[in-house]
C-alpha positions as CSV (number, residue, x, y, z in Angstrom):
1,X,0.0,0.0,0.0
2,X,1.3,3.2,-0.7
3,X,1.2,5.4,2.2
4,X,0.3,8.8,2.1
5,X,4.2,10.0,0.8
6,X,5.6,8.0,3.3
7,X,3.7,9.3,6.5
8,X,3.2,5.7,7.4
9,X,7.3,5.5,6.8
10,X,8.6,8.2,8.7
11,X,12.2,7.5,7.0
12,X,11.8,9.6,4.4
13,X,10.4,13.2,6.1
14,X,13.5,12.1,8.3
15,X,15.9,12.6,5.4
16,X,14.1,15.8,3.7
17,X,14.2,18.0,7.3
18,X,16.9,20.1,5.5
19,X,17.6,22.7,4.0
20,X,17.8,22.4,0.5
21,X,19.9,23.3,-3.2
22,X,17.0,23.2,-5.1
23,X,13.3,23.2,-4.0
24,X,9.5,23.3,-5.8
25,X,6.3,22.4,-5.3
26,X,7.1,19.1,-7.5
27,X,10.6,18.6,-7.0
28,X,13.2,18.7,-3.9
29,X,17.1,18.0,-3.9
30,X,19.2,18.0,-1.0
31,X,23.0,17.6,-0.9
32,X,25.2,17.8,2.8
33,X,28.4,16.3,4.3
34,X,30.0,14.9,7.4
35,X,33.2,13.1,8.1
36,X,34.2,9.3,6.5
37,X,36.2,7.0,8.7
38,X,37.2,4.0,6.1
39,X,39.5,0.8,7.3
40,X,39.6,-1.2,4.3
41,X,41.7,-4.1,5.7
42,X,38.6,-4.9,7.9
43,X,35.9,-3.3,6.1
44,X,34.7,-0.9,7.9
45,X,33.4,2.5,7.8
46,X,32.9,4.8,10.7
47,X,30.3,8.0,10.1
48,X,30.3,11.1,12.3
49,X,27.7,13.7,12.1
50,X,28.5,17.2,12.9
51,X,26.6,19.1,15.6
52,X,23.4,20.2,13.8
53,X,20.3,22.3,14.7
54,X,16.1,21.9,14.3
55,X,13.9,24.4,14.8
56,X,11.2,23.3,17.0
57,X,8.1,24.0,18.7
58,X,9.6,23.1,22.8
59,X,6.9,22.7,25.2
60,X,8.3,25.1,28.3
61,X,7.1,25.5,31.5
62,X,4.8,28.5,30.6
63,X,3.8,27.2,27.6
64,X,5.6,27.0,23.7
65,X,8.6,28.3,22.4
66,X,9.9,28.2,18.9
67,X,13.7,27.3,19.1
68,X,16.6,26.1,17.4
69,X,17.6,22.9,19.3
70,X,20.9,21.2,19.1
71,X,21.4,18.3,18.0
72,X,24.7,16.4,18.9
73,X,26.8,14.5,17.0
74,X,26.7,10.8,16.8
75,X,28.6,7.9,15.1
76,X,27.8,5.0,13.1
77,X,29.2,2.1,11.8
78,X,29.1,-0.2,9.5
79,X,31.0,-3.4,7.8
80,X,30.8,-3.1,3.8
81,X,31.2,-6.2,1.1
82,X,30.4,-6.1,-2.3
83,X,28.2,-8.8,-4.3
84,X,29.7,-8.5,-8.1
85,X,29.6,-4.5,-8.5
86,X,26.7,-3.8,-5.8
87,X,27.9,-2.5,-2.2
88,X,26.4,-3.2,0.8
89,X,26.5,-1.8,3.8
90,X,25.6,-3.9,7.2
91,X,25.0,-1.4,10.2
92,X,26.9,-2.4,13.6
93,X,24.9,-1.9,16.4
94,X,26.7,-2.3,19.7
95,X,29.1,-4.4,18.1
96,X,26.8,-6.6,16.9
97,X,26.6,-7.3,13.0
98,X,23.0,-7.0,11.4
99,X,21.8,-10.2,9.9
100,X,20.6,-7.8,6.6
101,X,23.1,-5.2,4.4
102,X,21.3,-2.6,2.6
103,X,22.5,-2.7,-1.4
104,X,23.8,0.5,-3.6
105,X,24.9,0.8,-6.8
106,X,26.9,2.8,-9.2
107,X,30.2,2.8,-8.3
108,X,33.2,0.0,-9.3
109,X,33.4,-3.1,-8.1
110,X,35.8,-4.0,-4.9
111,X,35.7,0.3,-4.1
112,X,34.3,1.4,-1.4
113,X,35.0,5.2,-2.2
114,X,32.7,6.8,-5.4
115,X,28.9,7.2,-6.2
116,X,26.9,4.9,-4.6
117,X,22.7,4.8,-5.2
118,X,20.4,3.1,-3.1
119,X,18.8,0.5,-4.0
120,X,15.1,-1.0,-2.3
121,X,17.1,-4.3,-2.2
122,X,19.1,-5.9,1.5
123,X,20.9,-8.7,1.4
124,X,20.4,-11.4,3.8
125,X,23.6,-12.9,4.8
126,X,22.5,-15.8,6.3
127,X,20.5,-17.1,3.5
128,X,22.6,-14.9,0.6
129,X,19.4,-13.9,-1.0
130,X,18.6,-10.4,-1.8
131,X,14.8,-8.9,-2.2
132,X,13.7,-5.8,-3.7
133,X,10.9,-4.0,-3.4
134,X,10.8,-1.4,-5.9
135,X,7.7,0.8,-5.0
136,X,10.0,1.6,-2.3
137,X,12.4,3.8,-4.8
138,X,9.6,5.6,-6.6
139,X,9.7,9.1,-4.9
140,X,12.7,8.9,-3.3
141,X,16.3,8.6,-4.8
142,X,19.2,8.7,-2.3
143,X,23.2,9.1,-3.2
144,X,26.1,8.4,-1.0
145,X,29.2,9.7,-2.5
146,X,32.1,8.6,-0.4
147,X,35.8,9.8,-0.6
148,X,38.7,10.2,1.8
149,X,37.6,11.7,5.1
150,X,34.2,12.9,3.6
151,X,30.6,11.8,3.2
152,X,28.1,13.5,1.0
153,X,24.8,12.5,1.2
154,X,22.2,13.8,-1.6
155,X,18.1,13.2,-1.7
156,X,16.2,13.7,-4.5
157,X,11.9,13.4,-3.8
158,X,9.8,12.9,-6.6
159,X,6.8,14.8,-5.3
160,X,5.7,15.1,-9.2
161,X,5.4,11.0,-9.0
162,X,3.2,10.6,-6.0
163,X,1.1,13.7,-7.3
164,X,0.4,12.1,-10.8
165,X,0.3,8.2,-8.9
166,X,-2.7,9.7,-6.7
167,X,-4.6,11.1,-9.2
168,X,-4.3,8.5,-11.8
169,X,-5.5,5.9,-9.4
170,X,-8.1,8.2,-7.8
171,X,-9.6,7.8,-4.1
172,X,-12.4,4.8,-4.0
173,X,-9.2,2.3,-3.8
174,X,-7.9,3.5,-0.2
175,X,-7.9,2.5,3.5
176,X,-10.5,4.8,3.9
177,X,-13.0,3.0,1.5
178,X,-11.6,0.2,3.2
179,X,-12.3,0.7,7.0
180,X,-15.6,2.7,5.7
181,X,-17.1,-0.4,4.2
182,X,-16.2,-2.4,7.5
183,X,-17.7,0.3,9.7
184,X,-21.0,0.4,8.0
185,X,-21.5,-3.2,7.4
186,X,-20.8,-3.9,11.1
187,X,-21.6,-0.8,13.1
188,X,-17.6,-0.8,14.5
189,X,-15.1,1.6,15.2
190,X,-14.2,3.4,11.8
191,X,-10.2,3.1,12.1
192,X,-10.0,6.3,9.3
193,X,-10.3,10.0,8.8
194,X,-10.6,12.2,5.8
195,X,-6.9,12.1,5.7
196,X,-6.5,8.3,4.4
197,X,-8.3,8.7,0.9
198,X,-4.6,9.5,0.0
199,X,-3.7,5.9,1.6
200,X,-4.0,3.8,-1.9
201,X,-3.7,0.3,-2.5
202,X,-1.2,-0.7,-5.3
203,X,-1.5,-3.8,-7.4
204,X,0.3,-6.0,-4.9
205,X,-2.3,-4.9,-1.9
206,X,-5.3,-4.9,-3.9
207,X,-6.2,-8.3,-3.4
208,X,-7.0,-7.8,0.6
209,X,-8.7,-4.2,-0.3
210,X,-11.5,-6.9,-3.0
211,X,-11.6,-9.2,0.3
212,X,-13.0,-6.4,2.4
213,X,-15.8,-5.4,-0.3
214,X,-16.6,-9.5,-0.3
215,X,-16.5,-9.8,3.3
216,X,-18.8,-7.2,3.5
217,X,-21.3,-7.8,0.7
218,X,-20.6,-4.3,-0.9
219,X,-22.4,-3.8,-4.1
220,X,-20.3,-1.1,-6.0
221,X,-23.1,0.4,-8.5
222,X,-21.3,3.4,-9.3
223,X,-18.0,5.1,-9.3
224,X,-15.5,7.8,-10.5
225,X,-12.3,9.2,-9.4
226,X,-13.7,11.3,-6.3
227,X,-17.0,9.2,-5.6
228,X,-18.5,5.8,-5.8
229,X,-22.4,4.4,-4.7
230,X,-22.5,1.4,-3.2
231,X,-25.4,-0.8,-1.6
232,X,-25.1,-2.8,1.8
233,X,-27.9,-5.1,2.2
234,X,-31.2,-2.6,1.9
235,X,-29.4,0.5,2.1
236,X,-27.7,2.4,-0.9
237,X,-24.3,5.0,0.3
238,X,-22.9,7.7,-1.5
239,X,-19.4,8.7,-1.0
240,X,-17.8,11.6,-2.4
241,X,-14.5,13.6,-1.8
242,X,-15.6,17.1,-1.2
243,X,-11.9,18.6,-1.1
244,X,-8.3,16.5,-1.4
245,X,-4.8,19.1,-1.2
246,X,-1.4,18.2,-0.3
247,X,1.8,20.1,-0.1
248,X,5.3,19.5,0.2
249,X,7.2,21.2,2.9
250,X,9.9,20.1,4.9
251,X,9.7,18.9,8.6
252,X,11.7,16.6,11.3
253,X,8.7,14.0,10.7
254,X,6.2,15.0,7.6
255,X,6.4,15.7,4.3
256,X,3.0,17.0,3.3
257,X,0.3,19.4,4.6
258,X,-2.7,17.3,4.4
259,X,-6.6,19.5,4.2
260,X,-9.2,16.8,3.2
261,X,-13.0,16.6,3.6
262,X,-15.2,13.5,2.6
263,X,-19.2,13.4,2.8
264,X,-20.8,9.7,3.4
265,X,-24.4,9.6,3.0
266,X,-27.3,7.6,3.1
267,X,-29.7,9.4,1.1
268,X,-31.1,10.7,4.6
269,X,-28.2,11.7,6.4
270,X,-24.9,12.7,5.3
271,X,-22.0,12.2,7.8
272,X,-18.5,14.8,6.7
273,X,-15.1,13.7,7.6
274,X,-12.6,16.6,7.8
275,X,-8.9,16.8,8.8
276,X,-6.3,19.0,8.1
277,X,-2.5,18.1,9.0
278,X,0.1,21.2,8.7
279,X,4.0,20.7,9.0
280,X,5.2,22.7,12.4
281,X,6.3,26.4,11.7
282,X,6.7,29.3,14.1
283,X,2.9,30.5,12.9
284,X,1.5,27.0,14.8
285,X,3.4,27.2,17.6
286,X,1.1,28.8,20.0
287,X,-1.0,27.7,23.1
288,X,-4.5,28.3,22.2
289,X,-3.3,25.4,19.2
290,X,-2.4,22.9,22.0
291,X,-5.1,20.6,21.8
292,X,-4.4,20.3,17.9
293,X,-0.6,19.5,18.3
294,X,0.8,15.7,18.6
295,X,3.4,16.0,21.1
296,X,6.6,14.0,21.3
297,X,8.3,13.1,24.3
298,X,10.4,10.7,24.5
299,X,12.6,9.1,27.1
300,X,15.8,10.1,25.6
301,X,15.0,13.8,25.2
302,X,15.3,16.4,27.3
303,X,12.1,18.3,26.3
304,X,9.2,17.4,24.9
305,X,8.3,19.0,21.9
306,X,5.1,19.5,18.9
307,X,5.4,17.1,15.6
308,X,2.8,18.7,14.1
309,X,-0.8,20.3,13.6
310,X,-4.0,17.9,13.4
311,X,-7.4,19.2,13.7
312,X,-9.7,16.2,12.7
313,X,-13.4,15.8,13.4
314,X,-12.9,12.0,13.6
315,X,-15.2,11.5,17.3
316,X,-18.2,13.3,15.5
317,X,-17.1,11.3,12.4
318,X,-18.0,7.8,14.0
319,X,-20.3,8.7,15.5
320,X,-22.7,9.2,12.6
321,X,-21.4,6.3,11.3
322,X,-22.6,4.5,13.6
323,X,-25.8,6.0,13.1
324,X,-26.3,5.3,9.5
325,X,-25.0,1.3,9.7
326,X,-26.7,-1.0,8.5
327,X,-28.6,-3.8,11.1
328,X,-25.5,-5.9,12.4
329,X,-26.5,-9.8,11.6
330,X,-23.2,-11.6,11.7
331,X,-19.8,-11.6,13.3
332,X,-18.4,-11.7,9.5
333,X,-15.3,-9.2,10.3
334,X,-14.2,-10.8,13.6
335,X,-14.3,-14.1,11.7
336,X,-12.2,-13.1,9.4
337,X,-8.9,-14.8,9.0
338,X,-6.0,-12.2,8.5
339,X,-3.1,-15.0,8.7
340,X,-2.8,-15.7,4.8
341,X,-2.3,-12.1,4.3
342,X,-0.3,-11.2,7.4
343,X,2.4,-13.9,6.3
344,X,2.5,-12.5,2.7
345,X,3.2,-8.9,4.1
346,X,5.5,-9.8,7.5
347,X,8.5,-9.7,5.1
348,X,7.7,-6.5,3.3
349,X,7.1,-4.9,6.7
350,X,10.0,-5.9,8.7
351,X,12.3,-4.8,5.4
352,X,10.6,-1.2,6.1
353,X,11.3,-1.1,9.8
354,X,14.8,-1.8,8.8
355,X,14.9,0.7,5.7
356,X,13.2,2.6,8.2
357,X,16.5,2.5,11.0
358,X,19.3,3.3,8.3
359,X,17.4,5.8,7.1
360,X,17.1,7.8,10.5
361,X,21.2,7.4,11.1
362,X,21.7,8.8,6.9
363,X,19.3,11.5,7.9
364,X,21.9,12.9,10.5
365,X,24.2,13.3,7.6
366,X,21.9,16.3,6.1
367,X,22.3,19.8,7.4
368,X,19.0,20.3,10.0
């Protein structure tokens, strides 16, 4: 599934919260440096990250404060082999060797210093076989160009891409339509918000998104890009996206200002679903926003601090779903059996928690 630019995959708003060379509405690149330890008898690379700063929205004692936090430098290390005229690096954590390298390519065989471009591919060193997964690559393009003494790491997002993915594949395909059909066919908790029509299932997803409309006997009569009718039993539902924006800014942990708004009806009452997301800036950094900010703060901080701006309706939201539900008859969802498609996605996942990690230690290597 393709999340909505990677909000799901926090990795990559980690590696964008810079300050870039050459910036759009469509297209971002990012170049910066730190320093390159290399042993080549034992394979090794060492990577120090200068002292960098964030600007931040701090929670104080009075209230919020827009500062520039510092963060410090940190090192990281990893082993590097080569698999014909691919590299891959495997991270050392505590000394311990990861069972998975991550795989670049681009540069000549047997050297580790030159232009190296990541690949969605890791290496499993226990078993020696690789796997890809190349949806992974589509918006994001990272470079590692690695010399003596210096590391220069360069990120080019292909906002363009998602933008024309999204609207080619339109919003009745999502994990909103999704969670809406098991809502209304079972009077549950709607797991979704206006938010997730961006949330779209690719072709190697689908198949569990045309289980839900099984599951729950949905009867798609009609449907375009922004709306689609649809019978449960006796009742007929209209859906229809009422507004869909995203932006790309820049942030510690997002990449997109979200403002969406869906209407649901039944042909007697019509239930709206609103949210808007905004990146943190100095504007949203006030008190009387506090009970729209999601706060961070985490054990190893020494403040606590906003991630960003969320006003969403979502409580009113279910509600009127509930209200508008068809008569619950069965148990049908609860029944279900997920492990089929939980196996056939455990590998995928765990290869994004991992992507995931490196990511947040290459981040450090971008000027804050």
């Amino acid at each position: 599934m393709k999340r909505s630019l990677f909000t799901a995959a926090a990795a990559s708003a980690l590696f964008l919260a810079a300050c870039g060379d050459d910036s759009s509405s469509n297209s971002v690149s990012h170049s910066q440096s730190g320093s390159l330890y290399v042993d080549e008898a034992q394979r090794l690379i060492v990577m120090t990250s200068d002292v960098s700063y964030f600007d931040m929205c701090v929670v104080t004692e009075t209230g919020l404060a827009w500062k520039s936090i510092p963060q410090p430098a940190t090192v990281d290390s990893a082993i590097y082999t080569f698999l014909g005229d691919t590299l891959v690096l495997i991270d050392l954590d505590e000394g311990d060797t990861s069972r998975y390298g991550k795989l670049f390519t681009g540069g000549s065989a047997g050297d580790i210093y030159g232009t190296w471009t990541y690949l969605p591919c890791e290496y499993n060193r226990r078993t020696n076989e690789k796997e890809c997964y190349e949806e992974e690559a589509r918006y994001m393009t990272q470079t590692l160009k690695l010399s003596q003494g210096k590391l220069e790491t360069t990120i080019d997002y292909h906002f363009d891409a998602y933008l024309s993915d999204v609207e080619d594949a339109g919003y009745m395909k999502t994990y909103f339509m999704k969670q809406l059909y098991n809502a209304l066919s079972n009077g549950y908790h709607i797991d979704a918000d206006a938010s997730d029509i961006f949330d779209i299932y690719d072709a190697e997803d689908y198949e569990d998104f045309e289980k839900s409309i099984k599951r729950n006997n949905v009867q798609i009569i009609e449907e375009t890009k922004e709306s689609q009718t649809f019978k449960i039993g006796e009742k007929t539902y209209t859906v229809t996206v009422e507004n869909a924006e995203q932006s790309f800014e820049f942030s510690l942990y997002a990449t997109t200002n979200v403002d969406a708004s869906v209407n649901v009806s039944d042909g007697t009452k019509t239930c709206n679903s609103h949210t808007v997301r905004k990146i943190m800036d100095e504007s949203l950094c006030k008190v009387e926003n506090m009970e729209y900010l999601r706060i961070r703060d985490d054990v190893d901080e020494e403040y606590a601090y906003a991630r960003y701006y969320r006003n969403s309706n979502e409580v009113e939201f279910e509600e009127c779903i509930k209200s508008i539900a068809v008569e619950q008859t069965s148990n049908s969802y609860d029944d279900y059996d997920y492990t089929l498609y939980k196996k056939a996605n455990d590998k995928k996942e765990e290869f994004k928690k991992r992507s995931e990690k490196f990511l947040r230690k290459m981040s450090k290597y971008i000027e804050k």
